[in-house]
Structures are given as structure tokens and as C-alpha cells.
XYZ file of C-alpha atoms in Angstrom:
178
model
C 124.295 70.589 13.372
C 125.948 67.177 13.469
C 129.230 66.919 15.321
C 131.566 64.027 14.875
C 132.701 62.352 18.077
C 135.596 59.955 18.304
C 135.183 56.393 19.467
C 137.192 57.241 22.598
C 134.819 60.089 23.476
C 131.768 57.874 23.055
C 133.402 55.061 25.022
C 134.387 57.476 27.789
C 130.833 58.840 28.042
C 128.958 55.522 27.981
C 131.283 52.747 29.184
C 130.392 52.986 32.875
C 126.668 53.249 32.174
C 126.759 50.199 29.901
C 128.721 48.166 32.454
C 126.383 49.010 35.348
C 123.265 48.364 33.272
C 124.767 45.126 31.915
C 125.507 43.837 35.421
C 121.939 44.648 36.490
C 120.524 42.878 33.444
C 122.751 39.870 34.120
C 121.209 39.707 37.600
C 117.772 39.467 35.984
C 118.960 36.635 33.761
C 120.456 34.801 36.735
C 117.117 35.158 38.549
C 115.447 33.361 35.651
C 118.110 30.640 35.609
C 117.986 30.239 39.380
C 114.670 28.436 39.090
C 116.631 25.216 38.616
C 119.111 23.665 41.009
C 121.890 23.678 38.448
C 124.991 25.711 39.322
C 125.358 28.950 37.386
C 128.528 30.591 36.131
C 129.201 33.753 34.151
C 131.969 34.569 31.686
C 132.818 37.867 30.057
C 135.527 39.467 27.957
C 136.431 43.177 28.020
C 133.222 45.118 28.789
C 131.599 41.730 29.329
C 134.333 40.993 31.873
C 133.382 44.102 33.823
C 129.727 42.998 33.621
C 130.629 39.469 34.739
C 132.477 40.924 37.734
C 129.556 43.164 38.676
C 126.996 40.370 38.419
C 129.182 37.868 40.304
C 129.826 40.210 43.203
C 126.161 41.137 43.625
C 124.433 37.819 42.997
C 124.981 35.024 45.532
C 123.405 32.511 43.143
C 126.407 32.701 40.801
C 128.967 30.070 41.728
C 131.704 30.837 39.220
C 132.932 33.779 37.194
C 135.587 34.190 34.575
C 136.745 37.699 33.734
C 138.893 37.911 30.600
C 140.652 41.224 29.955
C 138.151 43.023 32.177
C 138.328 44.270 35.736
C 137.007 43.502 39.178
C 138.249 46.899 40.419
C 136.080 49.418 38.594
C 137.246 52.497 40.471
C 140.900 51.616 39.900
C 140.210 50.878 36.223
C 138.544 54.276 35.794
C 141.526 55.966 37.441
C 143.831 54.179 34.987
C 141.603 55.041 31.989
C 141.659 58.709 32.970
C 145.417 58.700 33.523
C 145.981 57.048 30.128
C 143.670 59.543 28.367
C 145.124 62.572 30.177
C 141.749 63.378 31.755
C 141.232 64.923 35.146
C 140.651 62.704 38.194
C 137.116 61.708 39.137
C 135.130 64.172 41.178
C 134.067 62.981 44.608
C 130.541 62.536 43.243
C 131.757 60.432 40.300
C 133.960 58.340 42.600
C 131.150 57.792 45.092
C 128.712 56.736 42.370
C 131.192 54.260 40.902
C 132.141 52.894 44.335
C 128.469 52.048 44.908
C 128.695 49.558 42.043
C 132.358 48.506 42.241
C 132.492 44.675 42.488
C 135.613 44.844 44.622
C 133.688 46.441 47.466
C 130.800 43.944 47.299
C 132.567 40.637 46.698
C 132.015 37.871 49.221
C 134.196 34.986 48.151
C 134.156 31.665 49.969
C 135.082 28.061 49.200
C 131.762 27.450 47.414
C 132.525 30.016 44.703
C 135.241 30.297 42.089
C 136.692 33.364 40.413
C 139.165 33.176 37.534
C 140.824 36.277 36.090
C 142.659 36.018 32.762
C 144.456 39.012 31.296
C 146.945 39.777 28.546
C 150.035 41.496 29.932
C 150.228 43.787 26.912
C 146.535 44.720 26.924
C 146.390 48.269 25.539
C 142.606 48.587 26.025
C 141.931 47.500 29.623
C 144.915 48.090 31.920
C 146.057 44.875 33.571
C 147.087 46.958 36.582
C 143.452 47.186 37.708
C 143.375 43.374 38.067
C 146.768 43.370 39.771
C 145.418 45.973 42.188
C 142.374 43.773 42.878
C 144.552 40.705 43.463
C 146.823 42.658 45.805
C 143.796 43.672 47.887
C 142.407 40.128 47.823
C 145.751 38.628 48.894
C 145.271 40.355 52.233
C 142.094 38.339 52.896
C 143.595 34.807 52.815
C 141.326 33.448 50.082
C 142.384 29.949 48.929
C 144.110 29.835 45.516
C 141.639 27.214 44.297
C 138.840 29.761 44.843
C 140.569 32.776 43.288
C 143.104 32.565 40.489
C 144.738 35.218 38.306
C 146.633 34.233 35.163
C 148.631 36.768 33.163
C 149.425 35.950 29.536
C 152.672 37.257 28.058
C 152.632 38.745 24.567
C 148.834 39.019 24.586
C 147.001 42.265 23.924
C 143.205 42.612 24.239
C 142.193 39.248 22.849
C 141.108 35.791 23.885
C 143.664 33.072 23.251
C 143.255 29.318 22.944
C 145.118 29.023 26.262
C 142.537 31.293 27.906
C 139.709 29.163 26.524
C 141.372 25.975 27.768
C 141.901 27.489 31.242
C 138.268 28.689 31.255
C 136.913 25.231 30.427
C 139.098 23.656 33.102
C 137.885 26.249 35.649
C 134.209 25.789 34.800
C 134.525 21.999 34.915
C 136.050 22.269 38.388
C 133.715 24.912 39.775
C 130.397 24.050 38.168
C 130.523 20.373 37.290
C 131.841 18.888 40.528
């Protein structure tokens, strides 16, 4: 018997698995690219932003990352997704498994790397509060603003704007083409 599942149910069941697998696959791609001396950066939007965050935090070869309407705080994002959907909190096993992969707990940011976070303030898909949470935690570690930057865009939902593209190009030029 075929049962119809909603997009939200499918997303809820597979989102985390796709993000973790995507970050691992991005690491493989970076390994291939690392054969040259050229600097490497990674950019992602939405799910791709989560993947970009995961790859950047686990791969020291990546020098720059741009996360657009994604999240660097996977555990916090999952908490917000569950709250929004009216689901129960994560079990300790679910939390522990996600924490193992959460970029926030693995990030080593220094002056040789650059991280740019761009997010629409009215994003109804990926809660901006997960990025605000990440930035609040990072503000306690005295990271220079030219290494880590967060830009919030008013009146922007879950999309990429021309302003975001311009900021991304500027960031990549500064962090990869110096």
C-alpha cells in the first residue's frame, strides 16, 4: 500500500542525513582540489549552507566559506525546527549523534581563514536564530571581524539577493585572491 507523505515529513526524516553525507562528500572533493596550491573556498545556500559549514569546520584545507540562509549551529537549528513543527525535543541519542557532526563544535577559526554568514531576517525555512546563536557563541572567542562576518538582510525570506551575491564576491576576493 502506498502512503502519501508530506514534503515536511520527508524533509524532517532525511535533512540531517543529507547534510552530514553532503559535508563528507565535500571533504572528498576538497581532497581532490587540494592537489594544487590554489586556495579553496566553499559556498552554499540553504541545505548547501549547512553542508558548506560542515565541510569548512572539518577540513583545514578550506580557507573560506560562505553560508547563505544555512546554519553553522546544527544542534540549535534542529531544536528550532522541532519547536517550529511542534515536535518533541531530541532524545539524548539524537542530540549526541548530531553534536558529533555539528560544525560549531569543530570550528577552528584563525586569521588565515574567512567565514561569511548571510541570512534573510524573514527566512521562514531556516531560522536565522541558529546563526545568531552561533555568532553569540563566537563573540566570546575574540575572533577578528575580518575573519568572521554575519550580515542580516531585512525583508528577505529564504532567497539569495543581488546584495548577497555582491557581498559573497567581495568576501571571496578578499579571502581567496589576496
